[in-house]
Coordinates of C-alpha atoms and ligand atoms in Angstrom, one line a residue:
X417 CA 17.3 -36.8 -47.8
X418 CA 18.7 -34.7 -50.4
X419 CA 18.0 -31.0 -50.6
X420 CA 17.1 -31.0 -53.8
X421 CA 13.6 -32.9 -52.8
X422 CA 11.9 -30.1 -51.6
X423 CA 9.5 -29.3 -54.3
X424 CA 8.9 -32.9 -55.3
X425 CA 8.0 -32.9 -51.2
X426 CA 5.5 -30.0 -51.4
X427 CA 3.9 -31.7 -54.4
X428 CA 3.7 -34.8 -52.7
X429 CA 1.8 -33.4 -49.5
X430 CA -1.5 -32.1 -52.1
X431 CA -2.5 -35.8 -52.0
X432 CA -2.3 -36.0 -48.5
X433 CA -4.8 -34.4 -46.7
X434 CA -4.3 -33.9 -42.8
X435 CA -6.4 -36.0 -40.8
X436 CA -8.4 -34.7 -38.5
X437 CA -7.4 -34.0 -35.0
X438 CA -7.4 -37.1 -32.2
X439 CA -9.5 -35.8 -29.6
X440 CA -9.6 -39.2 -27.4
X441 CA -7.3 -38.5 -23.9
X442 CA -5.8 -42.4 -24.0
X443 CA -3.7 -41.3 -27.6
X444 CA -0.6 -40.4 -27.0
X445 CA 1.7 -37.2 -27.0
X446 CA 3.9 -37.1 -30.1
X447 CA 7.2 -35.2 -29.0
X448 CA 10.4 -35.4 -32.5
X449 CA 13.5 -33.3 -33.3
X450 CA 16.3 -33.9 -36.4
X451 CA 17.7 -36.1 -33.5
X452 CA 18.6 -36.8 -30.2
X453 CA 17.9 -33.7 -29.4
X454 CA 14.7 -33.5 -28.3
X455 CA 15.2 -36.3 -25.7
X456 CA 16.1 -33.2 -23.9
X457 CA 12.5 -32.4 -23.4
X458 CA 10.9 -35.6 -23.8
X459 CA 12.5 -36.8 -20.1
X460 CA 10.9 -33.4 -18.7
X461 CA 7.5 -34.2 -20.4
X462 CA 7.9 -37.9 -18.9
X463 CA 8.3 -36.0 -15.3
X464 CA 5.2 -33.8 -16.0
X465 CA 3.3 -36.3 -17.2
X466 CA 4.2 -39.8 -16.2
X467 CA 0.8 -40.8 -17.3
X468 CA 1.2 -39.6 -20.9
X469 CA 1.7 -42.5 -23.4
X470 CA 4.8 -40.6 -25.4
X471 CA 6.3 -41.6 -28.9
X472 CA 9.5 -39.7 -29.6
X473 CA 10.4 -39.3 -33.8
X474 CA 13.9 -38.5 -34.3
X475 CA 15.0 -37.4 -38.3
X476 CA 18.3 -38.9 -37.6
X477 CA 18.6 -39.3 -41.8
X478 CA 17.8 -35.5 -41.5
X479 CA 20.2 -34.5 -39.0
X480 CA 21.5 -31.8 -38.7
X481 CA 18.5 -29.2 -39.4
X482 CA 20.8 -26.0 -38.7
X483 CA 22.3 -26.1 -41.5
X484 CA 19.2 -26.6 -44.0
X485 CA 16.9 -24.5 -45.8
X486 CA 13.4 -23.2 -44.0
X487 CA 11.3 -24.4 -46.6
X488 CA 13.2 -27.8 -46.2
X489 CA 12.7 -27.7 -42.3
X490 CA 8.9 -26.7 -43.0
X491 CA 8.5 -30.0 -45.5
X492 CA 10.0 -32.3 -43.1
X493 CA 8.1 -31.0 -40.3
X494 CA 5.0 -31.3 -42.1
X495 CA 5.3 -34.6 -43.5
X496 CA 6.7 -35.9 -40.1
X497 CA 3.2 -34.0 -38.4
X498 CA 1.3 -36.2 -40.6
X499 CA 3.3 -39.3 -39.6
X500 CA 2.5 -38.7 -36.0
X501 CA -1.0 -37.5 -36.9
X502 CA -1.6 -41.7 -38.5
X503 CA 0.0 -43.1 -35.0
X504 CA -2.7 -41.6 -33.4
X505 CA -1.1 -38.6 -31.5
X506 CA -3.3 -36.4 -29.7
X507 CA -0.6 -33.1 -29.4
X508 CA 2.6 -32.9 -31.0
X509 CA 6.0 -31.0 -29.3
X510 CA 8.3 -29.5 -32.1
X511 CA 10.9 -30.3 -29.4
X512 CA 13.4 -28.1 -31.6
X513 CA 14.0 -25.1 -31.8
X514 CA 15.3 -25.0 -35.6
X515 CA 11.9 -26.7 -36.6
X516 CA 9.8 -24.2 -34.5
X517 CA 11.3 -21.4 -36.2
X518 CA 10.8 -22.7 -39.4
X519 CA 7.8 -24.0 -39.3
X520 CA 5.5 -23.6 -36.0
X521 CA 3.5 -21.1 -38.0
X522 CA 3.1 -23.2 -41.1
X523 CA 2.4 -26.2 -39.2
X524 CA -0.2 -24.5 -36.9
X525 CA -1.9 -22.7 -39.9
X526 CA -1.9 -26.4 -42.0
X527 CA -3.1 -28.1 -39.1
X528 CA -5.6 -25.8 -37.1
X529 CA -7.8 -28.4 -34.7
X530 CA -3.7 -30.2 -33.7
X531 CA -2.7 -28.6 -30.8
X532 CA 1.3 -28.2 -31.5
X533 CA 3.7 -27.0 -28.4
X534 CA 6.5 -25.6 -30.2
X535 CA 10.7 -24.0 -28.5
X536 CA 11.6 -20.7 -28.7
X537 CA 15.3 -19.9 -26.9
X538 CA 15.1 -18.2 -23.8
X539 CA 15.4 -15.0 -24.6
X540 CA 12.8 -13.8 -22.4
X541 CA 13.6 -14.9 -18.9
X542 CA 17.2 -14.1 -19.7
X543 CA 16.8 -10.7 -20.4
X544 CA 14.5 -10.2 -17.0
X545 CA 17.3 -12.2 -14.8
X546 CA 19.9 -10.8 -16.0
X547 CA 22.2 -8.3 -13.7
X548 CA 24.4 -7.0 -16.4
X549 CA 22.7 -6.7 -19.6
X550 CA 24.2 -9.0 -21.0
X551 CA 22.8 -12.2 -22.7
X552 CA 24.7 -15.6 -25.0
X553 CA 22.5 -17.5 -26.9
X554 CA 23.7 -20.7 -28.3
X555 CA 21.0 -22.1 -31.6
X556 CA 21.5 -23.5 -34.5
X557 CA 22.2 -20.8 -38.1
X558 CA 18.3 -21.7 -39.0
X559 CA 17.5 -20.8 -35.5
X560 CA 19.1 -17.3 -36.1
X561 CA 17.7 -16.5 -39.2
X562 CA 14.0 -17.3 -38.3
X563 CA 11.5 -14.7 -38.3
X564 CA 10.0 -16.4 -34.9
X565 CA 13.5 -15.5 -33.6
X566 CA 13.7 -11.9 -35.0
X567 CA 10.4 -11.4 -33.3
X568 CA 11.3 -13.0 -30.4
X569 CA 14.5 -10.4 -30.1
X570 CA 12.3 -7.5 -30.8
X571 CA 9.7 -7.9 -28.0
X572 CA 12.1 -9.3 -25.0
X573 CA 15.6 -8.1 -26.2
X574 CA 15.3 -4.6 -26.0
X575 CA 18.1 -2.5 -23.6
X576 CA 20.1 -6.3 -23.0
X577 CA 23.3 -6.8 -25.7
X578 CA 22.6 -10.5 -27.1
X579 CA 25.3 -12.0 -28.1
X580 CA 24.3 -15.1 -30.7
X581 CA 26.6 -18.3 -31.9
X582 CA 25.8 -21.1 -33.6
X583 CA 28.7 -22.9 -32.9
X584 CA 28.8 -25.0 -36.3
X585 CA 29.6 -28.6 -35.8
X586 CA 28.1 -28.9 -31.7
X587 CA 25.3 -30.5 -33.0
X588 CA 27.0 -33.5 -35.0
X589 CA 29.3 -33.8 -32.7
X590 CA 26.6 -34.5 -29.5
X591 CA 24.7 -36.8 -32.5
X592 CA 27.3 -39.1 -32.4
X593 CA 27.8 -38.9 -28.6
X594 CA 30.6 -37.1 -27.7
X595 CA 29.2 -34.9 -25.1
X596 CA 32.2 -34.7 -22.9
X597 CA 35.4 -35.3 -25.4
X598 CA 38.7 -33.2 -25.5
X599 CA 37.2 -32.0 -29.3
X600 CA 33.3 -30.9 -28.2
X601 CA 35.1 -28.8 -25.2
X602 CA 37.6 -27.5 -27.3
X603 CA 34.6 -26.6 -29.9
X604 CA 32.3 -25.3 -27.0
X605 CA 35.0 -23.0 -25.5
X606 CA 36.1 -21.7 -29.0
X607 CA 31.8 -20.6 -29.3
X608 CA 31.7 -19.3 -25.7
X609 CA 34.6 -17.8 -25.5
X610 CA 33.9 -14.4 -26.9
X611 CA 30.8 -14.5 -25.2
X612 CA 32.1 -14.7 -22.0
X613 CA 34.8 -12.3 -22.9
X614 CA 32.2 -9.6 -23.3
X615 CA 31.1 -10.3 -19.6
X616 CA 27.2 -12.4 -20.7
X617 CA 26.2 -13.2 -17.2
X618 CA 23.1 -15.5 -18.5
X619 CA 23.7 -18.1 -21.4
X620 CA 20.3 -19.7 -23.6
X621 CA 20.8 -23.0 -24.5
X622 CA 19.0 -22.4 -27.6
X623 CA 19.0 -25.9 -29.0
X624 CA 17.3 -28.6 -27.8
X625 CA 20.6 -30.7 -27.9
X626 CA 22.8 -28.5 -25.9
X627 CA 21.0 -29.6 -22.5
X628 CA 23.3 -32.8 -22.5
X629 CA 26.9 -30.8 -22.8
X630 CA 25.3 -28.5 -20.2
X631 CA 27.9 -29.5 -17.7
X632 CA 31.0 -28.7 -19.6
X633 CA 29.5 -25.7 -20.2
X634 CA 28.7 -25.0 -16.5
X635 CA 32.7 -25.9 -16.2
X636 CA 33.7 -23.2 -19.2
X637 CA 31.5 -20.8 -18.2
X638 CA 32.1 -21.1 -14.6
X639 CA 29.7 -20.7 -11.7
X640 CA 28.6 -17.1 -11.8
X641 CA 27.2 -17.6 -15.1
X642 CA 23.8 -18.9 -15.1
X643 CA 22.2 -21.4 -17.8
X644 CA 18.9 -21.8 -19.0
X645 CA 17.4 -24.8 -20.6
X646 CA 14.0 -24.2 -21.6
X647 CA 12.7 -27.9 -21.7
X648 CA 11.2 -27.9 -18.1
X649 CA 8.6 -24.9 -19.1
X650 CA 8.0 -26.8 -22.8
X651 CA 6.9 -29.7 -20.3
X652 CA 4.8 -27.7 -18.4
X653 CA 3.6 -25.8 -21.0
X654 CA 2.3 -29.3 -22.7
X655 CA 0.9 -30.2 -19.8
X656 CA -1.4 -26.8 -19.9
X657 CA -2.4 -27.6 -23.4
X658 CA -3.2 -31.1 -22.4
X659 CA -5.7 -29.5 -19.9
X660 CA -6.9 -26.8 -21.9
X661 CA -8.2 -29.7 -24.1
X662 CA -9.7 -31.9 -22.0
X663 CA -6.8 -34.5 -23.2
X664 CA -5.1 -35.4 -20.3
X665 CA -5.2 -39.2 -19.7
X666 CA -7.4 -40.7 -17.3
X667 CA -4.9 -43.2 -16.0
X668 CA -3.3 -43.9 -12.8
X669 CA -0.5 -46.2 -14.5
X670 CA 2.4 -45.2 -16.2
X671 CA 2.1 -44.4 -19.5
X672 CA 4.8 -46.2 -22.3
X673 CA 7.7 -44.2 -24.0
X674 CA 8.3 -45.6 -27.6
X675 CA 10.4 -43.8 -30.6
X676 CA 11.0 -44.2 -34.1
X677 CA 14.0 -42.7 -36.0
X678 CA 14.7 -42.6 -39.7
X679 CA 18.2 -43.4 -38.6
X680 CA 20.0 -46.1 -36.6
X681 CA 18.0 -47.4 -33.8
X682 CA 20.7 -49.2 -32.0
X683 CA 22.2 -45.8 -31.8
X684 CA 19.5 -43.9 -30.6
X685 CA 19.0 -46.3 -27.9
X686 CA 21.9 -45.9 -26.3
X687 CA 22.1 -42.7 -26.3
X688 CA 18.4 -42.3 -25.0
X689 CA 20.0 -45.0 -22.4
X690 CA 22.5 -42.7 -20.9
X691 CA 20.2 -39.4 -20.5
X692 CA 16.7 -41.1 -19.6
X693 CA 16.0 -42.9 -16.6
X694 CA 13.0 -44.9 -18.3
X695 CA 13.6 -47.4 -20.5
X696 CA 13.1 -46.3 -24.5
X697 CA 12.6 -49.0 -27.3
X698 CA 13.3 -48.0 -30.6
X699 CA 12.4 -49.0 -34.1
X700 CA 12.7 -47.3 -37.7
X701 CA 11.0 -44.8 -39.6
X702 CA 11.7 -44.8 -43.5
X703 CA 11.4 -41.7 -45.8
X704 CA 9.7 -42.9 -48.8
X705 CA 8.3 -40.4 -51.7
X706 CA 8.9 -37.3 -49.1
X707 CA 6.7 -38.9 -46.5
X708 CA 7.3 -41.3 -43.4
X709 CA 6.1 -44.8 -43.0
X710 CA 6.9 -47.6 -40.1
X711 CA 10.1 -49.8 -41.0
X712 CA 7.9 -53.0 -42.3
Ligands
LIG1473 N1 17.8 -29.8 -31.7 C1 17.5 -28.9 -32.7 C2 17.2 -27.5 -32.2 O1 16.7 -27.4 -31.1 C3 18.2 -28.8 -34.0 C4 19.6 -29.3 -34.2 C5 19.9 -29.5 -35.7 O2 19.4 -30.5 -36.2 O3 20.7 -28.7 -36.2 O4 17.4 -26.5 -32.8

């Protein structure tokens, strides 16, 4: 979708009001990201909660978010929360941490009976684990220059040196699958490398797509540097919510795992393939008029 869209997608989004909120336990959890991203999370929510019925949304004609605009981050987010809204989803997980930043607050505040779960990097635990004050973060540019973020570095950042990269091109580069080639290590070693120079003991994988080159960065970083991936508390965290609801479902069977992308669903399936251990079918999503409808 072109940048340029954005007011034409605010306008758009008057006609559309927001349905109300799905209180019924047997709808399901809607979890999306600008791509594969958030299949990061989605396998720890399916671990948490292998009851849930989950549909994943990936903006694959989006990807990458980083890059964009917040108030173009805010109108995709909002028009893809309606989308999910219409399939019947009961809570929705911004599992991104570009789209959280950009537009957690908005969503919440457009859509106040929707319980949202939303990513923040792990700035927090970092900074109480670790031993020399001394703190990477890897997000996304929109990440960085989020107001969520500055006031996530205000309240847990004090007396730890954070240093922040965004490391341009990591995310297109996982997108299209290469999460172990000669050109996303040399990319990763070139973001970490001044990083680790400075002596971070404790690295945030800030993006929900950096999970799957965790191991290369394990190898670059080297062993006494620790890594944190957030998506295990976002699962637990949904879980929470779920409860705090009265939504969980009431259902000893596993629950199915469906997603949609406004991109290329033979892709997405094979990636989802080689990170999930449950099968994932996929079908398409179209943007139409700056709002999402089901591929006819
Ligand atoms: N996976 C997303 C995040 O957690 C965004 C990546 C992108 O689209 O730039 O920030």
């Amino acid at each position: 979708m072109r940048s340029g869209a954005v007011a034409e997608r605010r306008s758009a989004r008057t006609t559309a009001q927001p349905r109300n909120p799905v209180t019924t336990p047997h709808r399901p959890i809607a979890v999306f990201d600008s791509g594969v991203g958030g299949l990061s999370v989605l396998r720890h929510i399916r671990t948490q909660l292998p009851q849930e019925r989950l549909i994943y949304l990936a903006d694959q004609a989006n990807v990458p978010y980083g890059s964009r605009s917040l108030a173009e981050i805010r109108a995709f987010s909002e028009a893809i929360t309606h989308f999910l809204l219409n399939l019947g989803a009961k809570l929705i997980v911004v599992a991104c941490n570009t789209a959280s930043g950009a537009a957690l607050t908005h969503l919440r505040q457009t859509f106040p009976d929707v319980p949202f779960v939303g990513m923040e990097p792990a700035v927090k635990p970092a900074a109480a684990q670790t031993k020399r004050g001394k703190v990477g973060v890897l997000a996304t540019a929109g990440t960085f220059k989020s107001q969520r973020y500055e006031a996530l570095m205000a309240r847990f950042a004090q007396g730890v040196q954070v240093f922040e990269n965004s490391c341009q091109g990591l995310v297109d580069l996982i997108e299209s699958g290469q999460t172990d080639t000669p050109a996303t290590e040399q990319l990763l070693r070139a973001c970490v490398a001044p990083m680790l120079n400075e002596g971070v003991d404790t690295l945030v994988l800030g993006c929900t797509h950096y999970p799957f080159i965790r191991p290369l960065l394990a190898q670059i970083a080297g062993p006494a540097v620790a890594i944190i991936d957030p998506a295990p508390a976002v699962a637990r965290q949904t879980k929470r919510r779920l409860q705090q609801h009265n939504l969980l479902a009431r259902s000893d069977s596993p629950g199915s795992v469906t997603a949609l992308t406004t991109g290329n669903a033979d892709q997405l399936a094979r990636f989802a393939e080689r990170v999930l251990d449950f099968p994932l079918t996929v079908t398409t999503a179209v943007w139409r008029n700056n709002q999402l409808f089901t591929a006819q």
